Each structure stands twice: as structure tokens, then as C-alpha cells.
């Protein structure tokens, strides 16, 4: 499968715990995005990378969220001290910058904070 | 005002009907526009890009109206399999894609 891969598919955690998600983009794509989606809403931008550089981070993103893309390939998204409001689908997408960006999404990680 | 706005629906239509959705955007400098399809509990999948001249892909037609700052999606001869949420997405002058809340379509027999 040469699409965007995310792991795990589902994560259940208790409030206050830390969680980490992984995303493997399409291999030739140099841009990687993280979005969050809750029921009835569209995907909400969190952050994105071009190669290993984090170029933008949403102002809505609290300091408990951090993302890395250490070698410009896979990326991790960590949420520290999870809260019930963090429950959502976390979507990763990648694209190859060509001036008219088309994002390709992974299947997402569904996070439930109890 | 939200950057991208859509009517959440649902739009309930019978098989074979023609249905159209609109999506408005607030940033007049926006350059790139897309429609994505999302099935329940699945990831969004690119349906089509929207070009200034309008474009068509089979039963689907997308249009851009820069003067009124909206894009539209027309689906002809609706199929049961078209039932999904249709997300409008715009790059509003910056580097990230901004999505609307989506419009839910239900096609019934």
C-alpha cells in the first residue's frame, strides 16, 4: 500500500495520560499535515511540515500538542495530559507541492479520552 | 465570519435526481479550491479540483465564481453510492487547506 499510513487506528486513554500517533506519508511527498476532526465538523488544521521543518502551527493548538518530523519522512503527534475535549479523529495528510496542492489523507487515528 | 462555509444539510434526494451544493469563502485572494468526499467514519478523499473555467468529471461538475466568492458542485443522475458528506476546501492565500463543515447528501431509492 503506497498511501498515507497512520498508527494506531484507535486509541482509548484515560484523562491525564500522554498519547503519541504516527503518520507515514506517501514517499515522494514532502509536505505533511495534521488535522483534527470531530463529529459534524470539517477537518481542522493543526500543523504542517515541509520536509523536516514545521512551517505553521494553529493558534488554537495548546502547548500540550507537539509534532515532529525528524528526518522529513514519518511524523509523530504527541498530546500530553490528555483532556476529554481532545477526543477526536486525528488525520494526517501529505502532498507534493506543485502549486495546486492536493492532499491525500490517511485513515486517521480515533482518540477517545475517558 | 468563517473562512469557508457550507450548508450542513442533509440534502435528501431520490435516485436519479440532480443536486447542487454551494460553498462560500471569505478570502478573496484564495487561489486553490477542491471538493472532497467523506464517507462515515472514513478519511476525506479528493473528489475534484475546481478550476476558474469550471470542470466536469462524469456526473460531477464543479464551478468557481470569484466575483461572489463561492464554489459549487453539481451531481447529476444521483446514485445510492453518492450518499456521503461533501467537503469544500480552500487554500486562502496561505499554505494550508481550510475545510468547510461539509454537506451531507442522502440518496434514497
PDB file of N, CA and C in Angstrom, chain A residues 18-110:
ATOM      1  N   UNK A  18      -0.499  10.631  28.406  1.00  0.00           N
ATOM      2  CA  UNK A  18       0.093  11.111  27.162  1.00  0.00           C
ATOM      3  C   UNK A  18      -0.151  10.081  26.058  1.00  0.00           C
ATOM      4  N   UNK A  19      -0.360  10.563  24.853  1.00  0.00           N
ATOM      5  CA  UNK A  19      -0.529   9.667  23.713  1.00  0.00           C
ATOM      6  C   UNK A  19       0.326  10.166  22.553  1.00  0.00           C
ATOM      7  N   UNK A  20       0.743   9.233  21.713  1.00  0.00           N
ATOM      8  CA  UNK A  20       1.532   9.580  20.524  1.00  0.00           C
ATOM      9  C   UNK A  20       0.991   8.827  19.332  1.00  0.00           C
ATOM     10  N   UNK A  21       0.833   9.565  18.237  1.00  0.00           N
ATOM     11  CA  UNK A  21       0.363   8.969  16.998  1.00  0.00           C
ATOM     12  C   UNK A  21       1.472   9.080  15.945  1.00  0.00           C
ATOM     13  N   UNK A  22       1.441   8.140  15.005  1.00  0.00           N
ATOM     14  CA  UNK A  22       2.448   8.155  13.950  1.00  0.00           C
ATOM     15  C   UNK A  22       1.779   8.259  12.591  1.00  0.00           C
ATOM     16  N   UNK A  23       2.448   8.936  11.676  1.00  0.00           N
ATOM     17  CA  UNK A  23       1.981   9.061  10.300  1.00  0.00           C
ATOM     18  C   UNK A  23       3.135   8.818   9.342  1.00  0.00           C
ATOM     19  N   UNK A  24       2.926   7.940   8.379  1.00  0.00           N
ATOM     20  CA  UNK A  24       3.881   7.730   7.293  1.00  0.00           C
ATOM     21  C   UNK A  24       3.266   8.255   6.011  1.00  0.00           C
ATOM     22  N   UNK A  25       3.824   9.307   5.440  1.00  0.00           N
ATOM     23  CA  UNK A  25       3.218   9.901   4.239  1.00  0.00           C
ATOM     24  C   UNK A  25       3.558   9.092   2.994  1.00  0.00           C
ATOM     25  N   UNK A  26       2.984   9.467   1.887  1.00  0.00           N
ATOM     26  CA  UNK A  26       3.366   8.920   0.585  1.00  0.00           C
ATOM     27  C   UNK A  26       4.820   9.305   0.349  1.00  0.00           C
ATOM     28  N   UNK A  27       5.622   8.373  -0.092  1.00  0.00           N
ATOM     29  CA  UNK A  27       7.079   8.509  -0.030  1.00  0.00           C
ATOM     30  C   UNK A  27       7.626   9.727  -0.767  1.00  0.00           C
ATOM     31  N   UNK A  28       7.081  10.090  -1.882  1.00  0.00           N
ATOM     32  CA  UNK A  28       7.652  11.215  -2.629  1.00  0.00           C
ATOM     33  C   UNK A  28       7.074  12.563  -2.212  1.00  0.00           C
ATOM     34  N   UNK A  29       6.159  12.562  -1.236  1.00  0.00           N
ATOM     35  CA  UNK A  29       5.536  13.806  -0.786  1.00  0.00           C
ATOM     36  C   UNK A  29       6.418  14.505   0.241  1.00  0.00           C
ATOM     37  N   UNK A  30       6.633  15.802   0.052  1.00  0.00           N
ATOM     38  CA  UNK A  30       7.479  16.499   1.012  1.00  0.00           C
ATOM     39  C   UNK A  30       6.686  17.303   2.033  1.00  0.00           C
ATOM     40  N   UNK A  31       5.375  17.418   1.833  1.00  0.00           N
ATOM     41  CA  UNK A  31       4.563  18.144   2.815  1.00  0.00           C
ATOM     42  C   UNK A  31       3.694  17.165   3.596  1.00  0.00           C
ATOM     43  N   UNK A  32       3.615  17.419   4.887  1.00  0.00           N
ATOM     44  CA  UNK A  32       2.822  16.558   5.765  1.00  0.00           C
ATOM     45  C   UNK A  32       1.983  17.444   6.679  1.00  0.00           C
ATOM     46  N   UNK A  33       0.719  17.101   6.808  1.00  0.00           N
ATOM     47  CA  UNK A  33      -0.234  17.909   7.561  1.00  0.00           C
ATOM     48  C   UNK A  33      -0.885  17.058   8.639  1.00  0.00           C
ATOM     49  N   UNK A  34      -1.225  17.692   9.736  1.00  0.00           N
ATOM     50  CA  UNK A  34      -2.078  17.095  10.760  1.00  0.00           C
ATOM     51  C   UNK A  34      -3.359  17.931  10.873  1.00  0.00           C
ATOM     52  N   UNK A  35      -4.477  17.204  10.876  1.00  0.00           N
ATOM     53  CA  UNK A  35      -5.786  17.818  11.083  1.00  0.00           C
ATOM     54  C   UNK A  35      -6.503  17.061  12.189  1.00  0.00           C
ATOM     55  N   UNK A  36      -7.500  17.710  12.766  1.00  0.00           N
ATOM     56  CA  UNK A  36      -8.342  17.085  13.775  1.00  0.00           C
ATOM     57  C   UNK A  36      -9.786  17.271  13.330  1.00  0.00           C
ATOM     58  N   UNK A  37     -10.585  16.219  13.515  1.00  0.00           N
ATOM     59  CA  UNK A  37     -11.982  16.300  13.107  1.00  0.00           C
ATOM     60  C   UNK A  37     -12.885  15.715  14.178  1.00  0.00           C
ATOM     61  N   UNK A  38     -13.911  16.480  14.539  1.00  0.00           N
ATOM     62  CA  UNK A  38     -14.944  15.988  15.451  1.00  0.00           C
ATOM     63  C   UNK A  38     -16.237  15.809  14.677  1.00  0.00           C
ATOM     64  N   UNK A  39     -17.158  15.073  15.270  1.00  0.00           N
ATOM     65  CA  UNK A  39     -18.397  14.704  14.590  1.00  0.00           C
ATOM     66  C   UNK A  39     -19.166  15.932  14.120  1.00  0.00           C
ATOM     67  N   UNK A  40     -19.533  15.928  12.854  1.00  0.00           N
ATOM     68  CA  UNK A  40     -20.330  17.018  12.311  1.00  0.00           C
ATOM     69  C   UNK A  40     -19.540  18.231  11.884  1.00  0.00           C
ATOM     70  N   UNK A  41     -18.222  18.151  12.014  1.00  0.00           N
ATOM     71  CA  UNK A  41     -17.364  19.262  11.624  1.00  0.00           C
ATOM     72  C   UNK A  41     -16.410  18.835  10.525  1.00  0.00           C
ATOM     73  N   UNK A  42     -15.886  19.817   9.798  1.00  0.00           N
ATOM     74  CA  UNK A  42     -14.849  19.511   8.838  1.00  0.00           C
ATOM     75  C   UNK A  42     -13.501  19.377   9.523  1.00  0.00           C
ATOM     76  N   UNK A  43     -12.514  18.842   8.827  1.00  0.00           N
ATOM     77  CA  UNK A  43     -11.175  18.746   9.409  1.00  0.00           C
ATOM     78  C   UNK A  43     -10.645  20.130   9.778  1.00  0.00           C
ATOM     79  N   UNK A  44     -10.047  20.225  10.952  1.00  0.00           N
ATOM     80  CA  UNK A  44      -9.491  21.478  11.462  1.00  0.00           C
ATOM     81  C   UNK A  44      -7.969  21.377  11.438  1.00  0.00           C
ATOM     82  N   UNK A  45      -7.329  22.359  10.813  1.00  0.00           N
ATOM     83  CA  UNK A  45      -5.874  22.348  10.670  1.00  0.00           C
ATOM     84  C   UNK A  45      -5.178  22.440  12.024  1.00  0.00           C
ATOM     85  N   UNK A  46      -4.137  21.613  12.204  1.00  0.00           N
ATOM     86  CA  UNK A  46      -3.320  21.674  13.415  1.00  0.00           C
ATOM     87  C   UNK A  46      -1.924  22.200  13.117  1.00  0.00           C
ATOM     88  N   UNK A  47      -1.234  21.536  12.175  1.00  0.00           N
ATOM     89  CA  UNK A  47       0.124  21.936  11.865  1.00  0.00           C
ATOM     90  C   UNK A  47       0.558  21.296  10.563  1.00  0.00           C
ATOM     91  N   UNK A  48       1.646  21.833   9.955  1.00  0.00           N
ATOM     92  CA  UNK A  48       2.181  21.153   8.788  1.00  0.00           C
ATOM     93  C   UNK A  48       3.686  21.320   8.676  1.00  0.00           C
ATOM     94  N   UNK A  49       4.292  20.392   7.950  1.00  0.00           N
ATOM     95  CA  UNK A  49       5.730  20.338   7.732  1.00  0.00           C
ATOM     96  C   UNK A  49       6.029  20.359   6.238  1.00  0.00           C
ATOM     97  N   UNK A  50       7.127  20.996   5.929  1.00  0.00           N
ATOM     98  CA  UNK A  50       7.724  20.816   4.611  1.00  0.00           C
ATOM     99  C   UNK A  50       9.082  20.191   4.875  1.00  0.00           C
ATOM    100  N   UNK A  51       9.249  18.982   4.403  1.00  0.00           N
ATOM    101  CA  UNK A  51      10.405  18.169   4.787  1.00  0.00           C
ATOM    102  C   UNK A  51      10.426  18.090   6.315  1.00  0.00           C
ATOM    103  N   UNK A  52      11.531  18.434   6.957  1.00  0.00           N
ATOM    104  CA  UNK A  52      11.567  18.306   8.421  1.00  0.00           C
ATOM    105  C   UNK A  52      11.177  19.590   9.129  1.00  0.00           C
ATOM    106  N   UNK A  53      10.948  20.656   8.395  1.00  0.00           N
ATOM    107  CA  UNK A  53      10.653  21.947   9.011  1.00  0.00           C
ATOM    108  C   UNK A  53       9.146  22.108   9.271  1.00  0.00           C
ATOM    109  N   UNK A  54       8.829  22.460  10.513  1.00  0.00           N
ATOM    110  CA  UNK A  54       7.440  22.754  10.872  1.00  0.00           C
ATOM    111  C   UNK A  54       7.160  24.200  10.497  1.00  0.00           C
ATOM    112  N   UNK A  55       6.333  24.405   9.477  1.00  0.00           N
ATOM    113  CA  UNK A  55       6.151  25.740   8.922  1.00  0.00           C
ATOM    114  C   UNK A  55       5.007  26.525   9.551  1.00  0.00           C
ATOM    115  N   UNK A  56       4.025  25.843  10.074  1.00  0.00           N
ATOM    116  CA  UNK A  56       2.898  26.553  10.679  1.00  0.00           C
ATOM    117  C   UNK A  56       2.235  25.676  11.717  1.00  0.00           C
ATOM    118  N   UNK A  57       1.789  26.332  12.757  1.00  0.00           N
ATOM    119  CA  UNK A  57       1.075  25.653  13.829  1.00  0.00           C
ATOM    120  C   UNK A  57      -0.157  26.472  14.150  1.00  0.00           C
ATOM    121  N   UNK A  58      -1.297  25.838  14.261  1.00  0.00           N
ATOM    122  CA  UNK A  58      -2.542  26.554  14.512  1.00  0.00           C
ATOM    123  C   UNK A  58      -2.479  27.301  15.842  1.00  0.00           C
ATOM    124  N   UNK A  59      -3.026  28.503  15.833  1.00  0.00           N
ATOM    125  CA  UNK A  59      -3.095  29.288  17.079  1.00  0.00           C
ATOM    126  C   UNK A  59      -4.017  28.626  18.094  1.00  0.00           C
ATOM    127  N   UNK A  60      -4.884  27.753  17.614  1.00  0.00           N
ATOM    128  CA  UNK A  60      -5.817  27.082  18.511  1.00  0.00           C
ATOM    129  C   UNK A  60      -5.173  25.898  19.223  1.00  0.00           C
ATOM    130  N   UNK A  61      -3.969  25.542  18.796  1.00  0.00           N
ATOM    131  CA  UNK A  61      -3.320  24.358  19.337  1.00  0.00           C
ATOM    132  C   UNK A  61      -2.644  24.694  20.657  1.00  0.00           C
ATOM    133  N   UNK A  62      -3.040  23.957  21.712  1.00  0.00           N
ATOM    134  CA  UNK A  62      -2.444  24.249  23.013  1.00  0.00           C
ATOM    135  C   UNK A  62      -1.023  23.713  23.083  1.00  0.00           C
ATOM    136  N   UNK A  63      -0.307  24.135  24.124  1.00  0.00           N
ATOM    137  CA  UNK A  63       1.078  23.703  24.316  1.00  0.00           C
ATOM    138  C   UNK A  63       1.179  22.222  24.645  1.00  0.00           C
ATOM    139  N   UNK A  64       0.047  21.583  24.889  1.00  0.00           N
ATOM    140  CA  UNK A  64       0.097  20.146  25.190  1.00  0.00           C
ATOM    141  C   UNK A  64       0.318  19.321  23.911  1.00  0.00           C
ATOM    142  N   UNK A  65       0.156  19.961  22.780  1.00  0.00           N
ATOM    143  CA  UNK A  65       0.321  19.275  21.495  1.00  0.00           C
ATOM    144  C   UNK A  65       1.703  19.580  20.923  1.00  0.00           C
ATOM    145  N   UNK A  66       2.376  18.542  20.462  1.00  0.00           N
ATOM    146  CA  UNK A  66       3.645  18.761  19.775  1.00  0.00           C
ATOM    147  C   UNK A  66       3.770  17.757  18.640  1.00  0.00           C
ATOM    148  N   UNK A  67       4.368  18.204  17.566  1.00  0.00           N
ATOM    149  CA  UNK A  67       4.553  17.339  16.412  1.00  0.00           C
ATOM    150  C   UNK A  67       5.986  17.429  15.950  1.00  0.00           C
ATOM    151  N   UNK A  68       6.463  16.317  15.407  1.00  0.00           N
ATOM    152  CA  UNK A  68       7.822  16.269  14.881  1.00  0.00           C
ATOM    153  C   UNK A  68       7.835  15.515  13.563  1.00  0.00           C
ATOM    154  N   UNK A  69       8.837  15.839  12.786  1.00  0.00           N
ATOM    155  CA  UNK A  69       9.093  15.087  11.563  1.00  0.00           C
ATOM    156  C   UNK A  69      10.610  15.062  11.389  1.00  0.00           C
ATOM    157  N   UNK A  70      11.274  14.260  12.197  1.00  0.00           N
ATOM    158  CA  UNK A  70      12.725  14.387  12.383  1.00  0.00           C
ATOM    159  C   UNK A  70      13.570  14.207  11.129  1.00  0.00           C
ATOM    160  N   UNK A  71      13.204  13.358  10.235  1.00  0.00           N
ATOM    161  CA  UNK A  71      14.040  13.132   9.058  1.00  0.00           C
ATOM    162  C   UNK A  71      13.307  13.464   7.767  1.00  0.00           C
ATOM    163  N   UNK A  72      12.233  14.201   7.920  1.00  0.00           N
ATOM    164  CA  UNK A  72      11.477  14.577   6.735  1.00  0.00           C
ATOM    165  C   UNK A  72      10.689  13.440   6.133  1.00  0.00           C
ATOM    166  N   UNK A  73      10.538  12.354   6.901  1.00  0.00           N
ATOM    167  CA  UNK A  73       9.738  11.232   6.385  1.00  0.00           C
ATOM    168  C   UNK A  73       8.493  11.088   7.255  1.00  0.00           C
ATOM    169  N   UNK A  74       8.496  10.164   8.216  1.00  0.00           N
ATOM    170  CA  UNK A  74       7.320   9.991   9.063  1.00  0.00           C
ATOM    171  C   UNK A  74       7.214  11.132  10.059  1.00  0.00           C
ATOM    172  N   UNK A  75       6.035  11.244  10.649  1.00  0.00           N
ATOM    173  CA  UNK A  75       5.798  12.290  11.646  1.00  0.00           C
ATOM    174  C   UNK A  75       5.100  11.677  12.861  1.00  0.00           C
ATOM    175  N   UNK A  76       5.309  12.296  14.011  1.00  0.00           N
ATOM    176  CA  UNK A  76       4.571  11.916  15.216  1.00  0.00           C
ATOM    177  C   UNK A  76       3.851  13.130  15.771  1.00  0.00           C
ATOM    178  N   UNK A  77       2.692  12.874  16.338  1.00  0.00           N
ATOM    179  CA  UNK A  77       1.906  13.897  17.038  1.00  0.00           C
ATOM    180  C   UNK A  77       1.705  13.410  18.454  1.00  0.00           C
ATOM    181  N   UNK A  78       2.165  14.191  19.417  1.00  0.00           N
ATOM    182  CA  UNK A  78       2.027  13.818  20.819  1.00  0.00           C
ATOM    183  C   UNK A  78       1.065  14.775  21.501  1.00  0.00           C
ATOM    184  N   UNK A  79       0.199  14.209  22.307  1.00  0.00           N
ATOM    185  CA  UNK A  79      -0.683  15.015  23.154  1.00  0.00           C
ATOM    186  C   UNK A  79      -0.352  14.663  24.594  1.00  0.00           C
ATOM    187  N   UNK A  80       0.046  15.663  25.356  1.00  0.00           N
ATOM    188  CA  UNK A  80       0.367  15.443  26.769  1.00  0.00           C
ATOM    189  C   UNK A  80      -0.843  15.793  27.633  1.00  0.00           C
ATOM    190  N   UNK A  81      -0.962  15.079  28.743  1.00  0.00           N
ATOM    191  CA  UNK A  81      -2.024  15.360  29.726  1.00  0.00           C
ATOM    192  C   UNK A  81      -3.373  15.478  29.034  1.00  0.00           C
ATOM    193  N   UNK A  82      -3.764  14.419  28.372  1.00  0.00           N
ATOM    194  CA  UNK A  82      -4.982  14.461  27.566  1.00  0.00           C
ATOM    195  C   UNK A  82      -6.206  14.882  28.382  1.00  0.00           C
ATOM    196  N   UNK A  83      -7.118  15.554  27.683  1.00  0.00           N
ATOM    197  CA  UNK A  83      -8.379  16.004  28.255  1.00  0.00           C
ATOM    198  C   UNK A  83      -9.515  15.408  27.422  1.00  0.00           C
ATOM    199  N   UNK A  84     -10.707  15.367  27.998  1.00  0.00           N
ATOM    200  CA  UNK A  84     -11.830  14.780  27.274  1.00  0.00           C
ATOM    201  C   UNK A  84     -12.103  15.538  25.973  1.00  0.00           C
ATOM    202  N   UNK A  85     -11.839  16.812  25.965  1.00  0.00           N
ATOM    203  CA  UNK A  85     -12.038  17.618  24.768  1.00  0.00           C
ATOM    204  C   UNK A  85     -11.082  17.291  23.640  1.00  0.00           C
ATOM    205  N   UNK A  86     -10.065  16.477  23.923  1.00  0.00           N
ATOM    206  CA  UNK A  86      -9.131  16.059  22.868  1.00  0.00           C
ATOM    207  C   UNK A  86      -9.687  14.898  22.065  1.00  0.00           C
ATOM    208  N   UNK A  87     -10.774  14.312  22.509  1.00  0.00           N
ATOM    209  CA  UNK A  87     -11.370  13.190  21.789  1.00  0.00           C
ATOM    210  C   UNK A  87     -11.780  13.647  20.399  1.00  0.00           C
ATOM    211  N   UNK A  88     -11.259  12.972  19.388  1.00  0.00           N
ATOM    212  CA  UNK A  88     -11.488  13.369  18.002  1.00  0.00           C
ATOM    213  C   UNK A  88     -10.810  12.354  17.095  1.00  0.00           C
ATOM    214  N   UNK A  89     -11.012  12.557  15.785  1.00  0.00           N
ATOM    215  CA  UNK A  89     -10.248  11.809  14.790  1.00  0.00           C
ATOM    216  C   UNK A  89      -9.062  12.686  14.396  1.00  0.00           C
ATOM    217  N   UNK A  90      -7.861  12.137  14.484  1.00  0.00           N
ATOM    218  CA  UNK A  90      -6.660  12.869  14.091  1.00  0.00           C
ATOM    219  C   UNK A  90      -6.221  12.346  12.723  1.00  0.00           C
ATOM    220  N   UNK A  91      -6.249  13.240  11.768  1.00  0.00           N
ATOM    221  CA  UNK A  91      -5.982  12.886  10.380  1.00  0.00           C
ATOM    222  C   UNK A  91      -4.625  13.434   9.948  1.00  0.00           C
ATOM    223  N   UNK A  92      -3.895  12.608   9.254  1.00  0.00           N
ATOM    224  CA  UNK A  92      -2.640  13.020   8.647  1.00  0.00           C
ATOM    225  C   UNK A  92      -2.842  13.054   7.135  1.00  0.00           C
ATOM    226  N   UNK A  93      -2.220  14.002   6.489  1.00  0.00           N
ATOM    227  CA  UNK A  93      -2.301  14.090   5.035  1.00  0.00           C
ATOM    228  C   UNK A  93      -0.938  14.480   4.485  1.00  0.00           C
ATOM    229  N   UNK A  94      -0.689  14.122   3.244  1.00  0.00           N
ATOM    230  CA  UNK A  94       0.558  14.542   2.614  1.00  0.00           C
ATOM    231  C   UNK A  94       0.280  15.068   1.214  1.00  0.00           C
ATOM    232  N   UNK A  95       1.224  15.840   0.730  1.00  0.00           N
ATOM    233  CA  UNK A  95       1.096  16.381  -0.615  1.00  0.00           C
ATOM    234  C   UNK A  95       2.492  16.649  -1.166  1.00  0.00           C
ATOM    235  N   UNK A  96       2.556  16.742  -2.485  1.00  0.00           N
ATOM    236  CA  UNK A  96       3.785  17.138  -3.151  1.00  0.00           C
ATOM    237  C   UNK A  96       3.533  18.503  -3.744  1.00  0.00           C
ATOM    238  N   UNK A  97       4.242  19.474  -3.262  1.00  0.00           N
ATOM    239  CA  UNK A  97       3.997  20.855  -3.622  1.00  0.00           C
ATOM    240  C   UNK A  97       4.145  21.055  -5.114  1.00  0.00           C
ATOM    241  N   UNK A  98       3.030  21.356  -5.796  1.00  0.00           N
ATOM    242  CA  UNK A  98       3.078  21.594  -7.228  1.00  0.00           C
ATOM    243  C   UNK A  98       2.363  22.876  -7.596  1.00  0.00           C
ATOM    244  N   UNK A  99       2.023  23.689  -6.626  1.00  0.00           N
ATOM    245  CA  UNK A  99       1.312  24.938  -6.872  1.00  0.00           C
ATOM    246  C   UNK A  99      -0.177  24.800  -6.735  1.00  0.00           C
ATOM    247  N   UNK A 100      -0.678  23.603  -6.923  1.00  0.00           N
ATOM    248  CA  UNK A 100      -2.110  23.389  -6.723  1.00  0.00           C
ATOM    249  C   UNK A 100      -2.229  22.163  -5.845  1.00  0.00           C
ATOM    250  N   UNK A 101      -2.117  22.383  -4.546  1.00  0.00           N
ATOM    251  CA  UNK A 101      -1.915  21.255  -3.640  1.00  0.00           C
ATOM    252  C   UNK A 101      -3.117  20.342  -3.549  1.00  0.00           C
ATOM    253  N   UNK A 102      -2.875  19.080  -3.689  1.00  0.00           N
ATOM    254  CA  UNK A 102      -3.896  18.071  -3.475  1.00  0.00           C
ATOM    255  C   UNK A 102      -3.432  17.233  -2.306  1.00  0.00           C
ATOM    256  N   UNK A 103      -4.255  17.214  -1.265  1.00  0.00           N
ATOM    257  CA  UNK A 103      -3.908  16.452  -0.076  1.00  0.00           C
ATOM    258  C   UNK A 103      -4.480  15.055  -0.140  1.00  0.00           C
ATOM    259  N   UNK A 104      -3.685  14.096   0.288  1.00  0.00           N
ATOM    260  CA  UNK A 104      -4.135  12.717   0.380  1.00  0.00           C
ATOM    261  C   UNK A 104      -4.070  12.317   1.856  1.00  0.00           C
ATOM    262  N   UNK A 105      -5.191  11.844   2.350  1.00  0.00           N
ATOM    263  CA  UNK A 105      -5.337  11.575   3.771  1.00  0.00           C
ATOM    264  C   UNK A 105      -5.111  10.119   4.118  1.00  0.00           C
ATOM    265  N   UNK A 106      -4.604   9.909   5.327  1.00  0.00           N
ATOM    266  CA  UNK A 106      -4.589   8.592   5.916  1.00  0.00           C
ATOM    267  C   UNK A 106      -5.947   8.278   6.532  1.00  0.00           C
ATOM    268  N   UNK A 107      -6.089   7.078   7.053  1.00  0.00           N
ATOM    269  CA  UNK A 107      -7.359   6.624   7.617  1.00  0.00           C
ATOM    270  C   UNK A 107      -7.670   7.254   8.970  1.00  0.00           C
ATOM    271  N   UNK A 108      -6.686   7.900   9.552  1.00  0.00           N
ATOM    272  CA  UNK A 108      -6.920   8.606  10.809  1.00  0.00           C
ATOM    273  C   UNK A 108      -6.703   7.742  12.037  1.00  0.00           C
ATOM    274  N   UNK A 109      -6.510   8.424  13.160  1.00  0.00           N
ATOM    275  CA  UNK A 109      -6.466   7.782  14.475  1.00  0.00           C
ATOM    276  C   UNK A 109      -7.628   8.342  15.286  1.00  0.00           C
ATOM    277  N   UNK A 110      -8.521   7.458  15.708  1.00  0.00           N
ATOM    278  CA  UNK A 110      -9.663   7.877  16.525  1.00  0.00           C
ATOM    279  C   UNK A 110      -9.253   7.831  17.992  1.00  0.00           C
TER     280      UNK A 110
END
